[in-house]
Amino acid sequence: MAMKVLVPVKRVVDFNVKVRVKTDGSGVETTGLKMSMNPFDEIAVEEAIRLKEKGLATEIVAVSLGVAACSETLRTALAMGADRGILVETEVELQPLAVAKLLKAVAEREAPRLVILGKQAIDDDMNATGQMLAALLGWPQGTFASRLLIDGDGAVVTREVDGGLETVSLALPAVVTTDLRLNEPRYASLPNIMKARRKPIETLTPAALGVDPTPRLTLVSVAEPPHRQAGRKVGSVAELVEKLRTEAKVI
Ligand code: AMP
């Protein structure tokens, strides 16, 4: 059976960039910073490509939601091996519930058998969108996947959970979110980057999908974590023990 895979890819500040909080505490400075595909989403694209290479997936559709520049993130997915892209373009700051509603609308149009998302986006660390999407669609979910097997009409997902691994069996269609150990994403080769330029990207809007993306959460403030104090050298074990007794605090 034809298996279409939908892969949501988010444009985020590159993981190598050290972000700085804006002086007014209203968020993180992003202007002029290098932007990249969220690393967990690269793993999701890679997994979809491997399913296609094994003859299990028939088409890979990458979808990105946000400003027009998200089309660059889609081009990266296309250069890795996705077949086509969908850009849901909006200037509105998108929160996970809005993203999940928009992805639900895209999933209803595209009817994929599998949606593979990252477990979290490294900018806001929400870890919410995949779970919300599964709930809205009424589909089973296998989050934090470190192994994914497609078996006929089902998927077997090994999940990284506290204290070990858990294996769940899901009926398709299903939502899977990736963890770090699932695979090592490939780099796009130059010929594939060139080829990706000719792959189609469709542009939609939240209104066209019938979704109101207005934020529901209010950001109160963003602050840097406190800086660590410099350490001190002690002269003897006795002094160390004394300091541990009198000065050390649990923080
Ligand atoms: P989050 O719940 O925000 O931590 O994001 C989890 C996953 O949802 C990401 O790894 C992406 O696969 C997907 N996602 C979140 N926001 C977007 C977006 N704006 N565009 C495309 N995918 C997104």
mmCIF file of C-alpha atoms and ligand atoms in Angstrom:
data_model
loop_
_atom_site.group_PDB
_atom_site.id
_atom_site.type_symbol
_atom_site.label_atom_id
_atom_site.label_comp_id
_atom_site.label_asym_id
_atom_site.label_seq_id
_atom_site.Cartn_x
_atom_site.Cartn_y
_atom_site.Cartn_z
ATOM 1 C CA MET A 1 0.000 0.000 0.000
ATOM 2 C CA ALA A 2 1.228 3.483 -0.852
ATOM 3 C CA MET A 3 2.647 5.045 2.259
ATOM 4 C CA LYS A 4 2.966 8.790 2.311
ATOM 5 C CA VAL A 5 5.063 10.255 5.129
ATOM 6 C CA LEU A 6 4.591 13.809 6.359
ATOM 7 C CA VAL A 7 7.594 15.414 8.051
ATOM 8 C CA PRO A 8 7.173 18.775 9.816
ATOM 9 C CA VAL A 9 10.466 20.709 9.842
ATOM 10 C CA LYS A 10 10.999 23.823 11.928
ATOM 11 C CA ARG A 11 13.383 26.692 11.176
ATOM 12 C CA VAL A 12 15.310 27.460 14.363
ATOM 13 C CA VAL A 13 18.454 29.319 15.423
ATOM 14 C CA ASP A 14 21.375 27.024 14.544
ATOM 15 C CA PHE A 15 22.422 24.816 17.459
ATOM 16 C CA ASN A 16 25.993 26.191 17.339
ATOM 17 C CA VAL A 17 24.897 29.771 17.939
ATOM 18 C CA LYS A 18 25.000 31.081 21.488
ATOM 19 C CA VAL A 19 21.751 32.989 21.838
ATOM 20 C CA ARG A 20 21.395 36.181 23.843
ATOM 21 C CA VAL A 21 18.388 37.448 25.728
ATOM 22 C CA LYS A 22 17.057 40.798 24.491
ATOM 23 C CA THR A 23 17.804 43.621 26.898
ATOM 24 C CA ASP A 24 14.090 44.218 27.565
ATOM 25 C CA GLY A 25 13.597 40.531 28.506
ATOM 26 C CA SER A 26 10.947 40.091 25.801
ATOM 27 C CA GLY A 27 12.659 37.130 24.177
ATOM 28 C CA VAL A 28 15.823 35.985 22.495
ATOM 29 C CA GLU A 29 17.711 38.018 19.911
ATOM 30 C CA THR A 30 17.374 36.305 16.529
ATOM 31 C CA THR A 31 18.194 39.008 13.973
ATOM 32 C CA GLY A 32 21.219 38.190 11.852
ATOM 33 C CA LEU A 33 21.716 34.749 13.408
ATOM 34 C CA LYS A 34 22.350 31.584 11.416
ATOM 35 C CA MET A 35 19.121 29.609 11.104
ATOM 36 C CA SER A 36 18.923 25.867 10.398
ATOM 37 C CA MET A 37 16.542 22.954 10.420
ATOM 38 C CA ASN A 38 15.755 21.798 13.964
ATOM 39 C CA PRO A 39 18.205 18.887 14.543
ATOM 40 C CA PHE A 40 15.477 16.437 15.626
ATOM 41 C CA ASP A 41 13.632 17.225 12.382
ATOM 42 C CA GLU A 42 16.736 16.308 10.369
ATOM 43 C CA ILE A 43 16.498 12.923 12.087
ATOM 44 C CA ALA A 44 12.806 12.758 11.103
ATOM 45 C CA VAL A 45 13.607 13.535 7.445
ATOM 46 C CA GLU A 46 16.407 10.943 7.488
ATOM 47 C CA GLU A 47 14.082 8.285 8.896
ATOM 48 C CA ALA A 48 11.484 9.003 6.219
ATOM 49 C CA ILE A 49 14.155 8.741 3.498
ATOM 50 C CA ARG A 50 15.323 5.385 4.898
ATOM 51 C CA LEU A 51 11.721 4.126 4.773
ATOM 52 C CA LYS A 52 11.552 5.212 1.145
ATOM 53 C CA GLU A 53 14.897 3.568 0.344
ATOM 54 C CA LYS A 54 13.574 0.337 1.860
ATOM 55 C CA GLY A 55 10.552 0.562 -0.430
ATOM 56 C CA LEU A 56 8.205 1.153 2.507
ATOM 57 C CA ALA A 57 7.430 4.844 1.971
ATOM 58 C CA THR A 58 6.261 6.061 -1.418
ATOM 59 C CA GLU A 59 6.323 9.827 -0.944
ATOM 60 C CA ILE A 60 7.866 12.211 1.589
ATOM 61 C CA VAL A 61 6.205 15.579 2.097
ATOM 62 C CA ALA A 62 8.063 18.130 4.227
ATOM 63 C CA VAL A 63 6.017 20.903 5.826
ATOM 64 C CA SER A 64 7.239 24.044 7.544
ATOM 65 C CA LEU A 65 5.163 26.675 9.295
ATOM 66 C CA GLY A 66 6.200 30.264 9.819
ATOM 67 C CA VAL A 67 7.790 33.162 7.944
ATOM 68 C CA ALA A 68 8.619 33.018 4.222
ATOM 69 C CA ALA A 69 12.254 32.091 5.010
ATOM 70 C CA CYS A 70 11.007 28.673 6.209
ATOM 71 C CA SER A 71 11.140 27.761 2.519
ATOM 72 C CA GLU A 72 14.941 27.507 3.014
ATOM 73 C CA THR A 73 14.333 24.814 5.638
ATOM 74 C CA LEU A 74 12.068 23.033 3.174
ATOM 75 C CA ARG A 75 14.799 23.221 0.508
ATOM 76 C CA THR A 76 17.159 21.503 2.959
ATOM 77 C CA ALA A 77 14.624 18.708 3.450
ATOM 78 C CA LEU A 78 14.181 18.429 -0.326
ATOM 79 C CA ALA A 79 17.966 18.320 -0.817
ATOM 80 C CA MET A 80 18.210 15.503 1.737
ATOM 81 C CA GLY A 81 15.594 13.521 -0.202
ATOM 82 C CA ALA A 82 12.031 14.687 0.518
ATOM 83 C CA ASP A 83 9.854 14.795 -2.602
ATOM 84 C CA ARG A 84 7.943 18.044 -2.141
ATOM 85 C CA GLY A 85 7.318 20.784 0.355
ATOM 86 C CA ILE A 86 4.442 22.693 1.881
ATOM 87 C CA LEU A 87 5.012 26.114 3.409
ATOM 88 C CA VAL A 88 2.277 27.385 5.701
ATOM 89 C CA GLU A 89 3.233 31.029 5.685
ATOM 90 C CA THR A 90 2.427 33.386 8.535
ATOM 91 C CA GLU A 91 4.080 36.228 10.427
ATOM 92 C CA VAL A 92 2.206 35.212 13.593
ATOM 93 C CA GLU A 93 4.439 33.695 16.286
ATOM 94 C CA LEU A 94 3.326 30.080 16.339
ATOM 95 C CA GLN A 95 2.871 28.119 19.548
ATOM 96 C CA PRO A 96 2.570 24.301 19.682
ATOM 97 C CA LEU A 97 -1.242 24.194 19.784
ATOM 98 C CA ALA A 98 -1.477 26.389 16.668
ATOM 99 C CA VAL A 99 1.228 24.309 14.951
ATOM 100 C CA ALA A 100 -0.633 21.098 15.849
ATOM 101 C CA LYS A 101 -3.933 22.481 14.510
ATOM 102 C CA LEU A 102 -2.268 23.566 11.271
ATOM 103 C CA LEU A 103 -0.521 20.197 10.904
ATOM 104 C CA LYS A 104 -3.840 18.440 11.516
ATOM 105 C CA ALA A 105 -5.356 20.437 8.643
ATOM 106 C CA VAL A 106 -2.381 19.550 6.423
ATOM 107 C CA ALA A 107 -2.661 15.878 7.445
ATOM 108 C CA GLU A 108 -6.343 15.887 6.524
ATOM 109 C CA ARG A 109 -5.501 17.228 3.052
ATOM 110 C CA GLU A 110 -2.537 14.928 2.482
ATOM 111 C CA ALA A 111 -3.746 11.760 4.245
ATOM 112 C CA PRO A 112 -0.276 10.457 5.229
ATOM 113 C CA ARG A 113 0.092 7.029 6.894
ATOM 114 C CA LEU A 114 2.798 8.402 9.137
ATOM 115 C CA VAL A 115 3.765 11.805 10.514
ATOM 116 C CA ILE A 116 7.333 11.938 11.837
ATOM 117 C CA LEU A 117 8.177 15.011 13.921
ATOM 118 C CA GLY A 118 11.109 15.927 16.107
ATOM 119 C CA LYS A 119 10.569 15.252 19.810
ATOM 120 C CA GLN A 120 11.200 18.933 20.435
ATOM 121 C CA ALA A 121 12.320 22.124 18.803
ATOM 122 C CA ILE A 122 15.606 23.328 20.294
ATOM 123 C CA ASP A 123 14.510 26.973 20.425
ATOM 124 C CA ASP A 124 11.570 26.737 22.841
ATOM 125 C CA ASP A 125 12.091 23.108 23.996
ATOM 126 C CA MET A 126 8.318 22.690 24.114
ATOM 127 C CA ASN A 127 8.129 18.956 23.387
ATOM 128 C CA ALA A 128 4.405 19.271 22.784
ATOM 129 C CA THR A 129 3.514 19.450 19.102
ATOM 130 C CA GLY A 130 3.655 15.727 18.236
ATOM 131 C CA GLN A 131 1.585 14.777 21.253
ATOM 132 C CA MET A 132 -0.994 17.503 20.539
ATOM 133 C CA LEU A 133 -1.184 16.517 16.873
ATOM 134 C CA ALA A 134 -1.809 12.848 17.736
ATOM 135 C CA ALA A 135 -4.538 13.887 20.176
ATOM 136 C CA LEU A 136 -6.224 16.223 17.671
ATOM 137 C CA LEU A 137 -6.137 13.592 14.914
ATOM 138 C CA GLY A 138 -7.145 10.776 17.272
ATOM 139 C CA TRP A 139 -4.119 8.783 16.020
ATOM 140 C CA PRO A 140 -1.772 6.633 18.131
ATOM 141 C CA GLN A 141 1.601 8.125 19.024
ATOM 142 C CA GLY A 142 5.090 6.768 19.572
ATOM 143 C CA THR A 143 7.190 9.573 21.023
ATOM 144 C CA PHE A 144 10.991 9.707 21.631
ATOM 145 C CA ALA A 145 11.612 6.966 19.064
ATOM 146 C CA SER A 146 15.051 5.368 18.955
ATOM 147 C CA ARG A 147 13.865 2.638 16.569
ATOM 148 C CA LEU A 148 11.018 2.494 14.076
ATOM 149 C CA LEU A 149 9.843 -0.607 12.253
ATOM 150 C CA ILE A 150 6.987 -0.620 9.783
ATOM 151 C CA ASP A 151 5.156 -3.888 9.817
ATOM 152 C CA GLY A 152 2.217 -4.094 7.427
ATOM 153 C CA ASP A 153 -0.526 -1.884 8.789
ATOM 154 C CA GLY A 154 1.342 -1.077 11.956
ATOM 155 C CA ALA A 155 4.503 0.434 13.348
ATOM 156 C CA VAL A 156 6.677 -0.816 16.173
ATOM 157 C CA VAL A 157 8.387 2.023 18.005
ATOM 158 C CA THR A 158 11.131 1.682 20.591
ATOM 159 C CA ARG A 159 10.889 4.687 22.893
ATOM 160 C CA GLU A 160 13.556 6.251 25.066
ATOM 161 C CA VAL A 161 11.847 6.600 28.423
ATOM 162 C CA ASP A 162 13.183 7.376 31.902
ATOM 163 C CA GLY A 163 15.146 4.363 33.039
ATOM 164 C CA GLY A 164 15.239 2.444 29.772
ATOM 165 C CA LEU A 165 13.480 1.539 26.575
ATOM 166 C CA GLU A 166 9.818 0.867 25.971
ATOM 167 C CA THR A 167 8.443 -0.781 22.830
ATOM 168 C CA VAL A 168 4.968 0.080 21.616
ATOM 169 C CA SER A 169 2.996 -1.242 18.700
ATOM 170 C CA LEU A 170 0.831 1.292 16.833
ATOM 171 C CA ALA A 171 -1.832 0.940 14.173
ATOM 172 C CA LEU A 172 -1.255 3.253 11.192
ATOM 173 C CA PRO A 173 -1.899 6.085 10.578
ATOM 174 C CA ALA A 174 0.238 7.220 13.486
ATOM 175 C CA VAL A 175 2.412 10.012 14.836
ATOM 176 C CA VAL A 176 6.049 9.332 15.712
ATOM 177 C CA THR A 177 8.547 11.748 17.264
ATOM 178 C CA THR A 178 12.290 11.263 16.962
ATOM 179 C CA ASP A 179 14.947 10.966 19.635
ATOM 180 C CA LEU A 180 18.670 11.442 19.070
ATOM 181 C CA ARG A 181 19.626 7.792 18.696
ATOM 182 C CA LEU A 182 17.128 6.984 15.923
ATOM 183 C CA ASN A 183 19.682 7.634 13.168
ATOM 184 C CA GLU A 184 22.449 9.932 11.951
ATOM 185 C CA PRO A 185 21.057 12.274 9.332
ATOM 186 C CA ARG A 186 22.871 12.498 6.002
ATOM 187 C CA TYR A 187 24.282 15.662 4.489
ATOM 188 C CA ALA A 188 22.754 16.807 1.243
ATOM 189 C CA SER A 189 25.120 16.254 -1.687
ATOM 190 C CA LEU A 190 25.715 19.071 -4.182
ATOM 191 C CA PRO A 191 23.833 17.341 -7.022
ATOM 192 C CA ASN A 192 20.908 16.770 -4.674
ATOM 193 C CA ILE A 193 20.953 20.436 -3.592
ATOM 194 C CA MET A 194 20.729 21.377 -7.282
ATOM 195 C CA LYS A 195 17.938 18.866 -7.902
ATOM 196 C CA ALA A 196 16.023 20.154 -4.882
ATOM 197 C CA ARG A 197 15.670 23.548 -6.549
ATOM 198 C CA ARG A 198 13.275 22.009 -9.037
ATOM 199 C CA LYS A 199 11.168 20.161 -6.492
ATOM 200 C CA PRO A 200 7.789 21.801 -5.843
ATOM 201 C CA ILE A 201 6.901 23.852 -2.757
ATOM 202 C CA GLU A 202 3.247 24.746 -2.287
ATOM 203 C CA THR A 203 2.455 27.811 -0.188
ATOM 204 C CA LEU A 204 -0.631 27.867 2.022
ATOM 205 C CA THR A 205 -1.881 30.169 4.762
ATOM 206 C CA PRO A 206 -3.532 29.432 8.125
ATOM 207 C CA ALA A 207 -6.714 31.056 6.766
ATOM 208 C CA ALA A 208 -6.725 28.703 3.758
ATOM 209 C CA LEU A 209 -6.471 25.807 6.219
ATOM 210 C CA GLY A 210 -9.267 27.254 8.364
ATOM 211 C CA VAL A 211 -7.067 27.646 11.443
ATOM 212 C CA ASP A 212 -6.735 30.668 13.736
ATOM 213 C CA PRO A 213 -3.065 30.651 14.820
ATOM 214 C CA THR A 214 -3.371 33.420 17.433
ATOM 215 C CA PRO A 215 -1.091 32.703 20.443
ATOM 216 C CA ARG A 216 -2.855 31.456 23.587
ATOM 217 C CA LEU A 217 0.120 31.749 25.913
ATOM 218 C CA THR A 218 1.593 35.041 27.091
ATOM 219 C CA LEU A 219 5.337 35.273 27.484
ATOM 220 C CA VAL A 220 5.967 36.979 30.810
ATOM 221 C CA SER A 221 9.740 37.372 30.641
ATOM 222 C CA VAL A 222 12.898 35.698 29.428
ATOM 223 C CA ALA A 223 16.062 35.823 31.555
ATOM 224 C CA GLU A 224 19.564 34.390 31.429
ATOM 225 C CA PRO A 225 20.299 31.694 34.010
ATOM 226 C CA PRO A 226 22.414 33.031 36.911
ATOM 227 C CA HIS A 227 26.135 33.006 36.196
ATOM 228 C CA ARG A 228 28.173 30.497 38.177
ATOM 229 C CA GLN A 229 30.466 31.942 40.818
ATOM 230 C CA ALA A 230 34.169 31.242 40.481
ATOM 231 C CA GLY A 231 35.472 28.302 42.540
ATOM 232 C CA ARG A 232 37.972 28.571 45.404
ATOM 233 C CA LYS A 233 40.943 26.385 46.327
ATOM 234 C CA VAL A 234 41.157 25.048 49.859
ATOM 235 C CA GLY A 235 44.441 24.406 51.642
ATOM 236 C CA SER A 236 43.655 21.099 53.315
ATOM 237 C CA VAL A 237 41.103 18.341 53.720
ATOM 238 C CA ALA A 238 40.239 19.718 57.134
ATOM 239 C CA GLU A 239 39.446 23.104 55.620
ATOM 240 C CA LEU A 240 37.354 21.435 52.927
ATOM 241 C CA VAL A 241 35.336 19.514 55.501
ATOM 242 C CA GLU A 242 34.879 22.666 57.550
ATOM 243 C CA LYS A 243 33.609 24.594 54.509
ATOM 244 C CA LEU A 244 31.285 21.762 53.535
ATOM 245 C CA ARG A 245 29.815 21.868 57.049
ATOM 246 C CA THR A 246 29.468 25.594 57.356
ATOM 247 C CA GLU A 247 29.216 27.070 53.867
ATOM 248 C CA ALA A 248 27.973 24.466 51.399
ATOM 249 C CA LYS A 249 24.343 24.865 50.458
ATOM 250 C CA VAL A 250 21.982 22.721 48.475
ATOM 251 C CA ILE A 251 20.777 24.802 45.559
HETATM 252 P P1 AMP B 1 7.914 21.525 19.888
HETATM 253 O O1 AMP B 1 6.673 20.865 20.392
HETATM 254 O O2 AMP B 1 7.737 23.004 19.614
HETATM 255 O O3 AMP B 1 9.119 21.270 20.779
HETATM 256 O O4 AMP B 1 8.260 20.902 18.449
HETATM 257 C C1 AMP B 1 8.233 19.503 18.212
HETATM 258 C C2 AMP B 1 8.267 19.225 16.716
HETATM 259 O O5 AMP B 1 7.116 19.795 16.088
HETATM 260 C C3 AMP B 1 9.451 19.810 15.957
HETATM 261 O O6 AMP B 1 10.587 18.989 16.085
HETATM 262 C C4 AMP B 1 8.895 19.833 14.522
HETATM 263 O O7 AMP B 1 8.925 18.529 13.945
HETATM 264 C C5 AMP B 1 7.428 20.213 14.768
HETATM 265 N N1 AMP B 1 7.253 21.680 14.682
HETATM 266 C C6 AMP B 1 7.125 22.570 15.691
HETATM 267 N N2 AMP B 1 6.978 23.833 15.211
HETATM 268 C C7 AMP B 1 7.030 23.728 13.858
HETATM 269 C C8 AMP B 1 6.945 24.665 12.762
HETATM 270 N N3 AMP B 1 6.785 25.977 12.985
HETATM 271 N N4 AMP B 1 7.037 24.187 11.499
HETATM 272 C C9 AMP B 1 7.206 22.862 11.273
HETATM 273 N N5 AMP B 1 7.286 21.943 12.248
HETATM 274 C C10 AMP B 1 7.197 22.358 13.522
#
